[in-house]
Coordinates of C-alpha atoms in Angstrom, one line a residue:
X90 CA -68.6 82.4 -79.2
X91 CA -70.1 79.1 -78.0
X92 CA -68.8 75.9 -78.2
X93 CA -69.8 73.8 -81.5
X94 CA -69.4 70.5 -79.3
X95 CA -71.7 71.9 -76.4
X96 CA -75.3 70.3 -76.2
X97 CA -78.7 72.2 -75.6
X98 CA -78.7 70.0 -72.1
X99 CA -75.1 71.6 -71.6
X100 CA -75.6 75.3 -72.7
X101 CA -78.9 75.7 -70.6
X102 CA -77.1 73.8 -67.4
X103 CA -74.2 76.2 -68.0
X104 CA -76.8 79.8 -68.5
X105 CA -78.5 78.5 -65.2
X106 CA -75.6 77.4 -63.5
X107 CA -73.7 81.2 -63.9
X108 CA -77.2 83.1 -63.2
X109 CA -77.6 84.7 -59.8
X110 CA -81.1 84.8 -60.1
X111 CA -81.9 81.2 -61.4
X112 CA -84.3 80.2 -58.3
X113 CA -86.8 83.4 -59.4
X114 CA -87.9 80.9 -63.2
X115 CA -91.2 79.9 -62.7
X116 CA -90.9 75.9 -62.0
X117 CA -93.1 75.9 -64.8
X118 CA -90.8 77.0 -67.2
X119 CA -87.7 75.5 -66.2
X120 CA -89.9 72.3 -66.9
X121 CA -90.7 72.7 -70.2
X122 CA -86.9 73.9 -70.7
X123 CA -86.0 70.5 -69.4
X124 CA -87.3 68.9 -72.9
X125 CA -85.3 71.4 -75.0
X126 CA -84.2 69.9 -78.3
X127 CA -82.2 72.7 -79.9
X128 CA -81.0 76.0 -79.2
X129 CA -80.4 79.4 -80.5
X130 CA -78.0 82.5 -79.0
X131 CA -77.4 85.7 -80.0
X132 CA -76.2 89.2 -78.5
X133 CA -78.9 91.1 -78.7
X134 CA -77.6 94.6 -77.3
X135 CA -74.2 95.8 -75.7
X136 CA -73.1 99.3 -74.3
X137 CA -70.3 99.6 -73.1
X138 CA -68.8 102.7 -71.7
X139 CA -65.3 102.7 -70.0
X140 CA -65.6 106.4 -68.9
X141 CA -68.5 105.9 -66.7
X142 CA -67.1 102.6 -65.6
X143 CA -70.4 100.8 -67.5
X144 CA -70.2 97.2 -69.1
X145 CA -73.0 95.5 -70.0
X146 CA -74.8 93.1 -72.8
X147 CA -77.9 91.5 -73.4
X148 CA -78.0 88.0 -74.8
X149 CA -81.4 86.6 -76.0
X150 CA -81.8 82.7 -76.1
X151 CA -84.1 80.2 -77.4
X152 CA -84.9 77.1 -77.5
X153 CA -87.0 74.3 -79.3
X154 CA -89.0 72.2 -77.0
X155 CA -90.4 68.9 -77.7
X156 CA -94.1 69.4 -77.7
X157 CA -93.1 71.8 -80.7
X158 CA -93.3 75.3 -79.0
X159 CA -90.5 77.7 -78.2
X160 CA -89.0 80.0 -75.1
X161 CA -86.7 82.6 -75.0
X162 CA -84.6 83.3 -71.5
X163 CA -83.1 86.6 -71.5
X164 CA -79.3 86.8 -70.2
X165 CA -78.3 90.2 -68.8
X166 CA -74.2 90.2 -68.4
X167 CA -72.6 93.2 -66.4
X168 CA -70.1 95.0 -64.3
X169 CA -71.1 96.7 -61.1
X170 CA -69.0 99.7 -61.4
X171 CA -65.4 99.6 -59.9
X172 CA -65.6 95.6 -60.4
X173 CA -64.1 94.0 -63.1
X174 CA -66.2 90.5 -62.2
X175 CA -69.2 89.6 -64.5
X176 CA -72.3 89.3 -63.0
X177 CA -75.5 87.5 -65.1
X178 CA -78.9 87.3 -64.2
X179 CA -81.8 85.5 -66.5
X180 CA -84.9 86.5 -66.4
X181 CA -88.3 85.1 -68.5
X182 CA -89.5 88.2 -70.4
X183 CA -87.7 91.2 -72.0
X184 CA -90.1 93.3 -69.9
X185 CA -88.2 92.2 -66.6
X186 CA -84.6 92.2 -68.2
X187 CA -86.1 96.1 -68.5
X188 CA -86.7 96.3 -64.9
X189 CA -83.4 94.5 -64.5
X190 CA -81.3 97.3 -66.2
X191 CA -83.1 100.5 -64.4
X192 CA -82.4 98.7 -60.8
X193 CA -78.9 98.1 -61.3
X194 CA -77.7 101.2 -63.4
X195 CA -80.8 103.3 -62.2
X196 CA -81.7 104.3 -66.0
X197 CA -84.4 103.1 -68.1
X198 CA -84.0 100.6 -70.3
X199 CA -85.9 101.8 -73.0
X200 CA -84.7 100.6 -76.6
X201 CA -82.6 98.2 -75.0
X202 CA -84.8 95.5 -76.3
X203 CA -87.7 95.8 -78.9
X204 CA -91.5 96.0 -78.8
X205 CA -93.4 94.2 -78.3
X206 CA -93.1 93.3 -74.5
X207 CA -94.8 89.6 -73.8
X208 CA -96.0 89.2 -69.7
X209 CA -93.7 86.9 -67.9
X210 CA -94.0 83.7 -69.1
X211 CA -95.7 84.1 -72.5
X212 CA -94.0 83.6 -75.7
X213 CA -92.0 86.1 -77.3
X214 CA -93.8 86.8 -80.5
X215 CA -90.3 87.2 -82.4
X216 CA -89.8 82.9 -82.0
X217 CA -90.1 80.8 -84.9
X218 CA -89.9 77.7 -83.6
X219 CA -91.0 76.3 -87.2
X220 CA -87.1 78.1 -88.4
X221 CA -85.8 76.4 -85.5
X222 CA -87.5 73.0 -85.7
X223 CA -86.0 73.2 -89.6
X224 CA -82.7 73.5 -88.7
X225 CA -81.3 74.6 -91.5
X226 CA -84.2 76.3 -93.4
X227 CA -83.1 79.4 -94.9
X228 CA -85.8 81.8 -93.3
X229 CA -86.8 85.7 -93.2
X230 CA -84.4 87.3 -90.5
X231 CA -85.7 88.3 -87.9
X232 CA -85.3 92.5 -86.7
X233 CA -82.0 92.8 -85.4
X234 CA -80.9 95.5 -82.9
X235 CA -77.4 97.5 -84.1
X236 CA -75.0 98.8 -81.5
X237 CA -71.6 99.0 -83.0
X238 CA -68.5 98.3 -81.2
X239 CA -66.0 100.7 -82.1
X240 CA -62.8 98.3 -81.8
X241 CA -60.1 97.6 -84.6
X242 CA -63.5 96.6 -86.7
X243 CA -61.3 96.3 -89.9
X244 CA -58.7 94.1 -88.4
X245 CA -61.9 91.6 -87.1
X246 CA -62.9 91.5 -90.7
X247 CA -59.1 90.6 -91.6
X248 CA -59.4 87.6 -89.1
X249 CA -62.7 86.8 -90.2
X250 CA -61.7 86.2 -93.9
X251 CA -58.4 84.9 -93.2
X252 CA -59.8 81.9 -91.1
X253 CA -62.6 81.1 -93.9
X254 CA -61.6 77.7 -95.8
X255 CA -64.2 77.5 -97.8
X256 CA -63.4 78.5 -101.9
X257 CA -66.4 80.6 -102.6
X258 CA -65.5 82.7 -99.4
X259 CA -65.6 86.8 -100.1
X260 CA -63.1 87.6 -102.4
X261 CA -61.0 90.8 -102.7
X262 CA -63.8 93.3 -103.6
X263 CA -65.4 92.9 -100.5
X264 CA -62.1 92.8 -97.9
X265 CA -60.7 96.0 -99.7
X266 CA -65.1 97.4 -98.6
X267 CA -64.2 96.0 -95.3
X268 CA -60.6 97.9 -94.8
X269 CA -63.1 101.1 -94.3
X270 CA -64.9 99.4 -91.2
X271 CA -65.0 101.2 -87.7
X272 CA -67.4 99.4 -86.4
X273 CA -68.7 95.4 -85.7
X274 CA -71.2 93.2 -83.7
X275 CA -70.9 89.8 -84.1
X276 CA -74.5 88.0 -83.2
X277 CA -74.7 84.3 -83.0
X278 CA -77.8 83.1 -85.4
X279 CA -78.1 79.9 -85.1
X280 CA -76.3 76.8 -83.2
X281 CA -77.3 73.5 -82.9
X282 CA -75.8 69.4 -83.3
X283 CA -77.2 67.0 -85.9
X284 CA -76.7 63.7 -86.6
X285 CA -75.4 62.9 -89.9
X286 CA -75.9 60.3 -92.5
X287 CA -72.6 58.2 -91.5
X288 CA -74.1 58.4 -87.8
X289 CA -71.6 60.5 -86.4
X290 CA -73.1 63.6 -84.5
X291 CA -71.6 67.2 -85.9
X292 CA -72.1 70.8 -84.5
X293 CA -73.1 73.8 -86.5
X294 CA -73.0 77.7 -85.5
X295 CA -73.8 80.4 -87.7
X296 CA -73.1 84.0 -86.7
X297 CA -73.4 87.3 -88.7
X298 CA -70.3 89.8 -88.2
X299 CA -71.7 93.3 -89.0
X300 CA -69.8 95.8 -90.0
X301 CA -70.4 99.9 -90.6
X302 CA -68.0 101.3 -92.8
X303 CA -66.9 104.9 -92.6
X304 CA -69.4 106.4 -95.2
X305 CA -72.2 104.5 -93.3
X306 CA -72.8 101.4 -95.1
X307 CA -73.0 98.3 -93.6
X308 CA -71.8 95.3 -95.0
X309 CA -72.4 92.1 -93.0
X310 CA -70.1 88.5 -93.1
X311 CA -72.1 85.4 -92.4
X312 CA -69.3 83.0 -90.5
X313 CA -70.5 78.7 -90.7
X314 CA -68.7 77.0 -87.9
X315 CA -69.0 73.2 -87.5
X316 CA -67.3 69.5 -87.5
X317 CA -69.3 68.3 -90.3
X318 CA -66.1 66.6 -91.9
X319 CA -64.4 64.0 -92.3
X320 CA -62.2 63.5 -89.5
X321 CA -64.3 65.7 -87.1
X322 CA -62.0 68.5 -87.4
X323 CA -62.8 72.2 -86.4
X324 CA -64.0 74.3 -89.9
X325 CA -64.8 77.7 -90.4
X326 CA -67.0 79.0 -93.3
X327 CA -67.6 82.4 -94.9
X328 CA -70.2 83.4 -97.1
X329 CA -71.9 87.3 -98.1
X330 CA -74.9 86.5 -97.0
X331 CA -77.5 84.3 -94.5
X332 CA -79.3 82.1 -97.3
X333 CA -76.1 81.0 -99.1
X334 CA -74.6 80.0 -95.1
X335 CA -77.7 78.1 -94.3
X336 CA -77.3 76.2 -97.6
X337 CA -73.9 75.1 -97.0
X338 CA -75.1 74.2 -93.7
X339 CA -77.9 72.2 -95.2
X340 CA -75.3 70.4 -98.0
X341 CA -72.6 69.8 -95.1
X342 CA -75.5 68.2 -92.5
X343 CA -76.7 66.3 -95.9
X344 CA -72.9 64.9 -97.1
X345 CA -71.7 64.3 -94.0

């Protein structure tokens, strides 16, 4: 998870700084990611395969620019096999993170991301840079790509309530659901700071933790992090589902 503290000037410095393959952005584009205003992260796919020595994941980010429009980088995290270092490389479209995947693990990377594929350089048509300029506006999610990790799912969920402070949080009907889960992915929604209305500057992350459950179903926990009180302090947040998150986000960026 990112930090709630870390600016969009920080978190693109940081994705550019750890990219091998920074220099290949158009200048163009790196520009216009110079004005960024706000930002957005999420893991969009992982596979991960210990057998066949494979690690990688695929983390989509985007980011609100000042003459109103929006541009997504593509972050493509791996290990070469027999190398436990990570490796990331950043790339403009989803079409070349495509390319990306079948040079370095010499299979196609089809479903890895979803249609449609934008040129390099154009705009992915899933941005809503109107969601993102509203920073808290509760909004119709956009299609999200499942791959499950298999990987003590129930005790995540466990965690996940237990650290919730909030006293509309899930109650017991939905942990005793979650005791059935076998498998999670945790997606960061949103993230961004805002100034609040006693002038002191607060961060705010929202991330989904989906779950499947052994019968099939799956059950999703929408996690609110921020500093949005009083003395600054670290909070965690749980609700059931995305709109109810983004209005506590909306009440806690209000109140202050």
């Amino acid at each position: 998870m990112s930090d709630p503290y870390e600016t969009t000037e920080a978190h693109l410095d940081r994705l550019l700084g750890r990219a091998l393959n920074s220099f290949d952005l158009p200048d163009r584009l790196v520009e216009r990611l110079g004005t960024a205003l706000a930002h957005s992260s999420s893991l969009h796919t992982t596979h991960h395969n210990p057998s066949a020595g494979v690690w990688r994941e695929t983390h989509r980010h985007t980011y609100l620019l000042a003459d109103g429009g929006s541009v997504s980088l593509w972050e493509l995290s791996y290990r070469p096999e027999g190398d436990r270092a990570v490796r990331h490389e950043v790339f403009a479209s989803k079409a070349e993170t495509c390319l990306a995947v079948a040079r370095l693990f010499g299979e196609s990377a089809a479903g890895s991301v979803p249609d449609p594929v934008p040129l390099a350089g154009e705009e992915d048509p899933y941005d809503d840079a109107s969601a993102l300029g509203a920073l808290f506006a509760s909004a119709a999610p956009m299609p999200r790509h499942r791959e499950y990790v298999v990987d003590d799912s129930a005790d995540h969920a466990r965690r996940v309530l237990r650290r919730a402070e909030n006293p509309d949080r899930p109650g017991e009907r939905t942990a005793a659901l979650l005791r059935a889960a076998y498998g999670h992915q945790i997606t960061q929604v949103f993230g961004t700071r805002q100034a609040l209305p006693n002038g002191r500057d607060a961060g705010f992350n929202l991330y989904e933790h989906a779950f499947v459950l052994l019968d099939g179903t799956e059950l999703s926990l929408w996690e609110v992090e921020h500093t949005a009180t009083p003395d600054g302090r670290h909070m965690c947040e749980v609700y059931e589902s995305e709109a109810v998150a983004r209005g506590a986000m909306e009440l806690r960026a209000r109140v202050g």
